[in-house]
GROMACS .gro file of C-alpha atoms in nm:
model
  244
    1UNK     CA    1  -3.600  -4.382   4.661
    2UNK     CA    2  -3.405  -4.714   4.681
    3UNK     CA    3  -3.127  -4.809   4.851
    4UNK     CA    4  -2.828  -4.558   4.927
    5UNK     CA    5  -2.489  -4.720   5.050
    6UNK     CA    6  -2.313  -4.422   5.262
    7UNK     CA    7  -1.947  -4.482   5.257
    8UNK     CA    8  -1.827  -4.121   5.295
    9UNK     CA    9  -1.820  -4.072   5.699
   10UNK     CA   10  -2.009  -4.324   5.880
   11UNK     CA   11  -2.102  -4.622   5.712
   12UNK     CA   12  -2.483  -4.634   5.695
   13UNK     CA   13  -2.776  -4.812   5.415
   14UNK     CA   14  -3.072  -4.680   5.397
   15UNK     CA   15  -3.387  -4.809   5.213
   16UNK     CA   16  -3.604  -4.566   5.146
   17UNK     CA   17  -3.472  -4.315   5.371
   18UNK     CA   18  -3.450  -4.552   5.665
   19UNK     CA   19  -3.124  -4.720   5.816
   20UNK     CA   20  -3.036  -5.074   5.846
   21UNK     CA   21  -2.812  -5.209   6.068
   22UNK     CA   22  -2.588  -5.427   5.977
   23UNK     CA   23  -2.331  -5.650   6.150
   24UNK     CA   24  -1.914  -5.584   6.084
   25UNK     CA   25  -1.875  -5.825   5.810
   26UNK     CA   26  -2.140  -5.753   5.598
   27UNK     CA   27  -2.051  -5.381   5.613
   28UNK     CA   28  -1.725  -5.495   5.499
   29UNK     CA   29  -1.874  -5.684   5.233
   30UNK     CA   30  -2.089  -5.431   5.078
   31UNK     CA   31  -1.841  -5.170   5.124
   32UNK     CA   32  -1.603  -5.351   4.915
   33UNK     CA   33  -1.821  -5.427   4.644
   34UNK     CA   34  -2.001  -5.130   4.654
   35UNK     CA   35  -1.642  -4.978   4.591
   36UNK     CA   36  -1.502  -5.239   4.358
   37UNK     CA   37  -1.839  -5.323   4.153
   38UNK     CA   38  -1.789  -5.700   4.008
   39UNK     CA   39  -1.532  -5.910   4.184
   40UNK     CA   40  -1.484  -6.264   4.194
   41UNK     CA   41  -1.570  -6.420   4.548
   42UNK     CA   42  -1.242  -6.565   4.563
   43UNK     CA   43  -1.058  -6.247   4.527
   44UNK     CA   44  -1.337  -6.065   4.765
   45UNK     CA   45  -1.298  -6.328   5.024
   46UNK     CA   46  -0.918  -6.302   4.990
   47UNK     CA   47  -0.985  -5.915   5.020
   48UNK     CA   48  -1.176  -5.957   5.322
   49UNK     CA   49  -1.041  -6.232   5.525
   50UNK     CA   50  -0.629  -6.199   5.405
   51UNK     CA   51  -0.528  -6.395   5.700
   52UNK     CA   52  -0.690  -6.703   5.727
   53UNK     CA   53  -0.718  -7.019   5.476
   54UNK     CA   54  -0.927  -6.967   5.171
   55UNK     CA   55  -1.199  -7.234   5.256
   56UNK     CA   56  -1.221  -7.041   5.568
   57UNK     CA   57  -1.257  -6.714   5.454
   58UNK     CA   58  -1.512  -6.816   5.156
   59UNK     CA   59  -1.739  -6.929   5.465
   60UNK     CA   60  -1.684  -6.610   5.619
   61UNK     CA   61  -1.842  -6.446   5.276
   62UNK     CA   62  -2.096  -6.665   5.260
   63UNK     CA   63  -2.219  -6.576   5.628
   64UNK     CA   64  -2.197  -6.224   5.606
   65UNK     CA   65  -2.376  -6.221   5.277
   66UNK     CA   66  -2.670  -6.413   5.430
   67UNK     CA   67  -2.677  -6.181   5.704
   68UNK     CA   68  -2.754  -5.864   5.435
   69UNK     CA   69  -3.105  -5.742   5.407
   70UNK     CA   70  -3.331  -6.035   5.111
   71UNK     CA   71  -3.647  -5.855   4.946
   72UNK     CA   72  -3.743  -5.779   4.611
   73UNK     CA   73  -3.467  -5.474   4.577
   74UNK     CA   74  -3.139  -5.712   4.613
   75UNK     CA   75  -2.801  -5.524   4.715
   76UNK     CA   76  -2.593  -5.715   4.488
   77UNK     CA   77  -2.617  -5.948   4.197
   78UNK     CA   78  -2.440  -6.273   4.276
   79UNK     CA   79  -2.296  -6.553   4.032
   80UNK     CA   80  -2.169  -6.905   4.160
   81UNK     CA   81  -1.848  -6.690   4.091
   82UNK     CA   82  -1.879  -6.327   4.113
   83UNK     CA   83  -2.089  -6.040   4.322
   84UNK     CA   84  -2.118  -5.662   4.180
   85UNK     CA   85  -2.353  -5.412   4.314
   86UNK     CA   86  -2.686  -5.408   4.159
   87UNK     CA   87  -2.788  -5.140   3.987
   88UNK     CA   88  -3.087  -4.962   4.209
   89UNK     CA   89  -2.822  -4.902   4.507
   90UNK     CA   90  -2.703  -4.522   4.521
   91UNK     CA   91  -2.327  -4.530   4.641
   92UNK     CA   92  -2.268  -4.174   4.763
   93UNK     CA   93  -1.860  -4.235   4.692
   94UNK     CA   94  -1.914  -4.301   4.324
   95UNK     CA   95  -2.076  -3.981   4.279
   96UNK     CA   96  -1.786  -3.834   4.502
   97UNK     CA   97  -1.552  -3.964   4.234
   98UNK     CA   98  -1.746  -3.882   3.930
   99UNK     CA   99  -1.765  -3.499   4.020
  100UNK     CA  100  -1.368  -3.543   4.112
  101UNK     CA  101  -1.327  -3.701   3.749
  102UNK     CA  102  -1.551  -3.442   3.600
  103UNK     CA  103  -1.378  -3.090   3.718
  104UNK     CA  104  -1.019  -3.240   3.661
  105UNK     CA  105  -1.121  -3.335   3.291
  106UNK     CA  106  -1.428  -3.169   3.140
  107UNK     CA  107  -1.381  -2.840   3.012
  108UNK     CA  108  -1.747  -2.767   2.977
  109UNK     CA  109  -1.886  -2.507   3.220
  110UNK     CA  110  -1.926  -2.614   3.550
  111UNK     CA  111  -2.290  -2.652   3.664
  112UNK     CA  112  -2.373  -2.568   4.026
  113UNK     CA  113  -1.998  -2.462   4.160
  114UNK     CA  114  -2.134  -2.425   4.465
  115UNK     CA  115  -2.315  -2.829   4.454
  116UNK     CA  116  -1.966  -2.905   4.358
  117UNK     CA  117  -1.749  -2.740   4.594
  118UNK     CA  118  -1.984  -2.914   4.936
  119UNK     CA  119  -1.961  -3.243   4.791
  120UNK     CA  120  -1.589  -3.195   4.747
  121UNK     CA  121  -1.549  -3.068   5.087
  122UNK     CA  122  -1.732  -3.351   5.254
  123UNK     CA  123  -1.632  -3.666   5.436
  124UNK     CA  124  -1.336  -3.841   5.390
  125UNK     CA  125  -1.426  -4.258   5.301
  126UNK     CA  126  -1.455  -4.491   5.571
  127UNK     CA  127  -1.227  -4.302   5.878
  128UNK     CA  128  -1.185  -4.514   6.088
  129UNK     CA  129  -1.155  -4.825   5.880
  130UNK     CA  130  -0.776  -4.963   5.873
  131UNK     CA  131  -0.826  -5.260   5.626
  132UNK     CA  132  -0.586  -5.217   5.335
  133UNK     CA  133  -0.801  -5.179   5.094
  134UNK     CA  134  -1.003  -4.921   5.226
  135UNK     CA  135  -0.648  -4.759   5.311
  136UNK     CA  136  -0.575  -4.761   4.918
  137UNK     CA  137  -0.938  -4.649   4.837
  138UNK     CA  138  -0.934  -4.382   5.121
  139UNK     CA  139  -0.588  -4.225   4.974
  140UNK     CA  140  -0.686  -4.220   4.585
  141UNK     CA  141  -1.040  -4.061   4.682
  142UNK     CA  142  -0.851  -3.798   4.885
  143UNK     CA  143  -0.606  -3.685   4.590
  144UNK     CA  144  -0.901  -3.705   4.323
  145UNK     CA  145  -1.107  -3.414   4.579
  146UNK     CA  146  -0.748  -3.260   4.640
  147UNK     CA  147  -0.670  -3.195   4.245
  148UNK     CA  148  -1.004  -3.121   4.174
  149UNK     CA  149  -1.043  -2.859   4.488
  150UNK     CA  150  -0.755  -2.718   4.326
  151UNK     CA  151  -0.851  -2.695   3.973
  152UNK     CA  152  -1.247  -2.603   4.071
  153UNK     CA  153  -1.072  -2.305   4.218
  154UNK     CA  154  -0.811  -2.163   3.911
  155UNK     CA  155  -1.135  -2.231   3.717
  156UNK     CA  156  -1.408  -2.014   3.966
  157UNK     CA  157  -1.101  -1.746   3.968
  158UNK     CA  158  -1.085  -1.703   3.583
  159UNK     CA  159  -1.463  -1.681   3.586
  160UNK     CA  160  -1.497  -1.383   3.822
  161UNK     CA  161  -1.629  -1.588   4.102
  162UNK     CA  162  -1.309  -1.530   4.363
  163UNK     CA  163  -1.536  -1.590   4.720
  164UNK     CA  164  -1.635  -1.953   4.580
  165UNK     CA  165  -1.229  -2.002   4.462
  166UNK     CA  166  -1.120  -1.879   4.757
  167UNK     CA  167  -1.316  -2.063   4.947
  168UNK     CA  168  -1.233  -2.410   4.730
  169UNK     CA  169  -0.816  -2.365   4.783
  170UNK     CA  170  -0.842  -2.305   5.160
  171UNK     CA  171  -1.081  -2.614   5.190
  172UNK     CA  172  -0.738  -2.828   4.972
  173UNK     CA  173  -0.485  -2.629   5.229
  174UNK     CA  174  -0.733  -2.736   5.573
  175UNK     CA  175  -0.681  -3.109   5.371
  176UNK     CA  176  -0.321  -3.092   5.330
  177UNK     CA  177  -0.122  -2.766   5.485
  178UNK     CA  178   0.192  -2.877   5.280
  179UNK     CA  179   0.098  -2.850   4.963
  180UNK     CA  180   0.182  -2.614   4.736
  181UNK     CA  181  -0.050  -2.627   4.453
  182UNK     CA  182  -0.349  -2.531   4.714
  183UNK     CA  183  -0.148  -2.210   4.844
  184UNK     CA  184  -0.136  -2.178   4.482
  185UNK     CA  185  -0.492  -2.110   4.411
  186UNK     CA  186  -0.560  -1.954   4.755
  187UNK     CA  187  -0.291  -1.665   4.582
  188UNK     CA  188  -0.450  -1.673   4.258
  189UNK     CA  189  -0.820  -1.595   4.392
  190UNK     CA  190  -0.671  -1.308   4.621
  191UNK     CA  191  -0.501  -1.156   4.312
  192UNK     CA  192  -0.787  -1.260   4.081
  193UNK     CA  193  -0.945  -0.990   4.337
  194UNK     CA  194  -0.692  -0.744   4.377
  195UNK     CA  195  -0.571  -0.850   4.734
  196UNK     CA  196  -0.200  -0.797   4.662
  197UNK     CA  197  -0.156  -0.797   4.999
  198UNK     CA  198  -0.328  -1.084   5.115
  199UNK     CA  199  -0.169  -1.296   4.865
  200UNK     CA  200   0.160  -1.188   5.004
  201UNK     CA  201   0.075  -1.271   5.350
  202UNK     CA  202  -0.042  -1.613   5.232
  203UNK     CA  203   0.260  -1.667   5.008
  204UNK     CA  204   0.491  -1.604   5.328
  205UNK     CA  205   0.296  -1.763   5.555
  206UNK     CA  206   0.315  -2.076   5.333
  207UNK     CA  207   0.682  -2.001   5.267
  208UNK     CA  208   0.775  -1.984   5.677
  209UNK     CA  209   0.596  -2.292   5.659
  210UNK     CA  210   0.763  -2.454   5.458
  211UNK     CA  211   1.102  -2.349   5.578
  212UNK     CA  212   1.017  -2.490   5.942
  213UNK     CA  213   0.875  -2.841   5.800
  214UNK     CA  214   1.090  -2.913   5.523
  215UNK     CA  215   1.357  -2.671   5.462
  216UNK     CA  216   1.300  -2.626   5.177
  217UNK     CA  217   1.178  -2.309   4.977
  218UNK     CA  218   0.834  -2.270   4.765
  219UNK     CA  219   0.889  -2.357   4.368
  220UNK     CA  220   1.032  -2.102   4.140
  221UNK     CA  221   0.675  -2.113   4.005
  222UNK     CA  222   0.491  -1.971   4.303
  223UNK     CA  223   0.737  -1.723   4.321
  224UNK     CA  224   0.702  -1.545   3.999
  225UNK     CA  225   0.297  -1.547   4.132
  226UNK     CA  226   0.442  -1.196   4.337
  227UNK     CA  227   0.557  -0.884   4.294
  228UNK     CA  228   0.846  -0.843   4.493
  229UNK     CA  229   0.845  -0.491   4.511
  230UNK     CA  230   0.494  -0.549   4.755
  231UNK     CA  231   0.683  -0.805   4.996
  232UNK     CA  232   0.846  -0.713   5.261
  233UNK     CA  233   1.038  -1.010   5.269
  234UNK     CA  234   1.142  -0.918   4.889
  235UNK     CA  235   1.547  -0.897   5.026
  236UNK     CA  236   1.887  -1.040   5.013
  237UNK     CA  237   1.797  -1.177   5.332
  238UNK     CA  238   1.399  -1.284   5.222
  239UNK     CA  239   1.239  -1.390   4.944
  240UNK     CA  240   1.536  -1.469   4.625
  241UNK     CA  241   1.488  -1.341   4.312
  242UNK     CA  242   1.286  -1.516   4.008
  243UNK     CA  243   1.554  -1.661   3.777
  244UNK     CA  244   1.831  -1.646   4.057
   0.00000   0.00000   0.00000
């Protein structure tokens, strides 16, 4: 099986199914690269150690790099000037990204929606972990599984398969409660299977919400998503017109 670098919860490596502990630093280390792929040790000790001298912190790599596991299956690939993770080791955040990348951009039939939608729902990177860079890494990986929750969704809708989208735009509203486009698709996939209603409720549910957070009111766009005529709230005093 080879080595698989878990980034996406707890940080754990396993070789061949088994765990290996590791000490703080060299988690960091392979973390980072594992992340990164090829980076020069300067910039990785820089990355690592940001607050003390740069002969200092280039010991500090070169410690916690012979503290990871030596064998015949190496981790990483190291130059006198660069590391990058060698090629056997599985990193379980790449192929978090990948399927992110893939939804947002492929317009190819989705294999396995329902593979898709539990990676997509898993983990967030690292929590826990306050290092900037894993703070930067943390926030892009949670927008990639955010736009692609939302677009795996609009896509399962169109097909007929409204439990799955359904269940993909709640999973982007439990992420972030504020944000629109995710009410969004949580409307389309209850109108997708004739739940006026429940799209309603959602819609002013999300537009209370908004109101009490913000004060502001949902887009024009999500709006137009519903007939006014079924909303209570469809009054001078509730929900404006489209176009007003």
């Amino acid at each position: 099986m080879g080595a698989r670098l878990r980034l996406l919860g707890q940080f754990r490596l396993e070789y061949d199914a088994a765990p290996v502990e590791l000490c703080g630093n060299a988690q960091r280390l392979l973390a980072f690269v594992g992340l990164h792929g090829r980076v020069s040790r300067s910039a990785l000790a820089g990355a690592l150690w940001p607050d003390v001298p740069e002969e200092r912190a280039r010991g500090s790599l070169r410690t916690a790099l012979w503290k990871l596991p030596r064998g015949d299956r190496p981790l990483l690939c190291c130059t006198r000037e660069t590391m990058d993770i060698a090629d056997g080791v599985h990193v379980d955040a790449h192929v978090l990204a990948d399927t992110a990348l893939r939804v947002l951009h492929s317009r190819d039939p989705l294999p396995d929606p329902r593979g898709l939608l539990d990676l997509l729902v898993g983990a967030d990177l690292l929590p826990g972990w306050d290092d900037e860079w894993i703070v930067l890494e943390r926030e892009w990986l949670r927008q990639m599984r955010l736009l692609a929750l939302d677009v795996l969704s609009e896509r399962l809708a169109r097909q007929g398969r409204s439990a799955l989208a359904l269940e993909a735009a709640l999973a982007s509203v439990g992420m972030e409660p504020l944000r629109e486009s995710a009410h969004r698709a949580v409307v389309s996939a209850h109108l997708a299977e004739g739940n006026l209603t429940e799209a309603v409720r959602r819609y002013d549910t999300f537009r209370g919400l908004l109101r009490r957070e913000l004060g502001v009111e949902p887009s024009l766009r999500f709006t137009r998503m519903i007939p006014l005529t079924v909303s209570s709230s469809a009054s001078p005093r509730g929900r404006s017109r489209p176009g007003r």
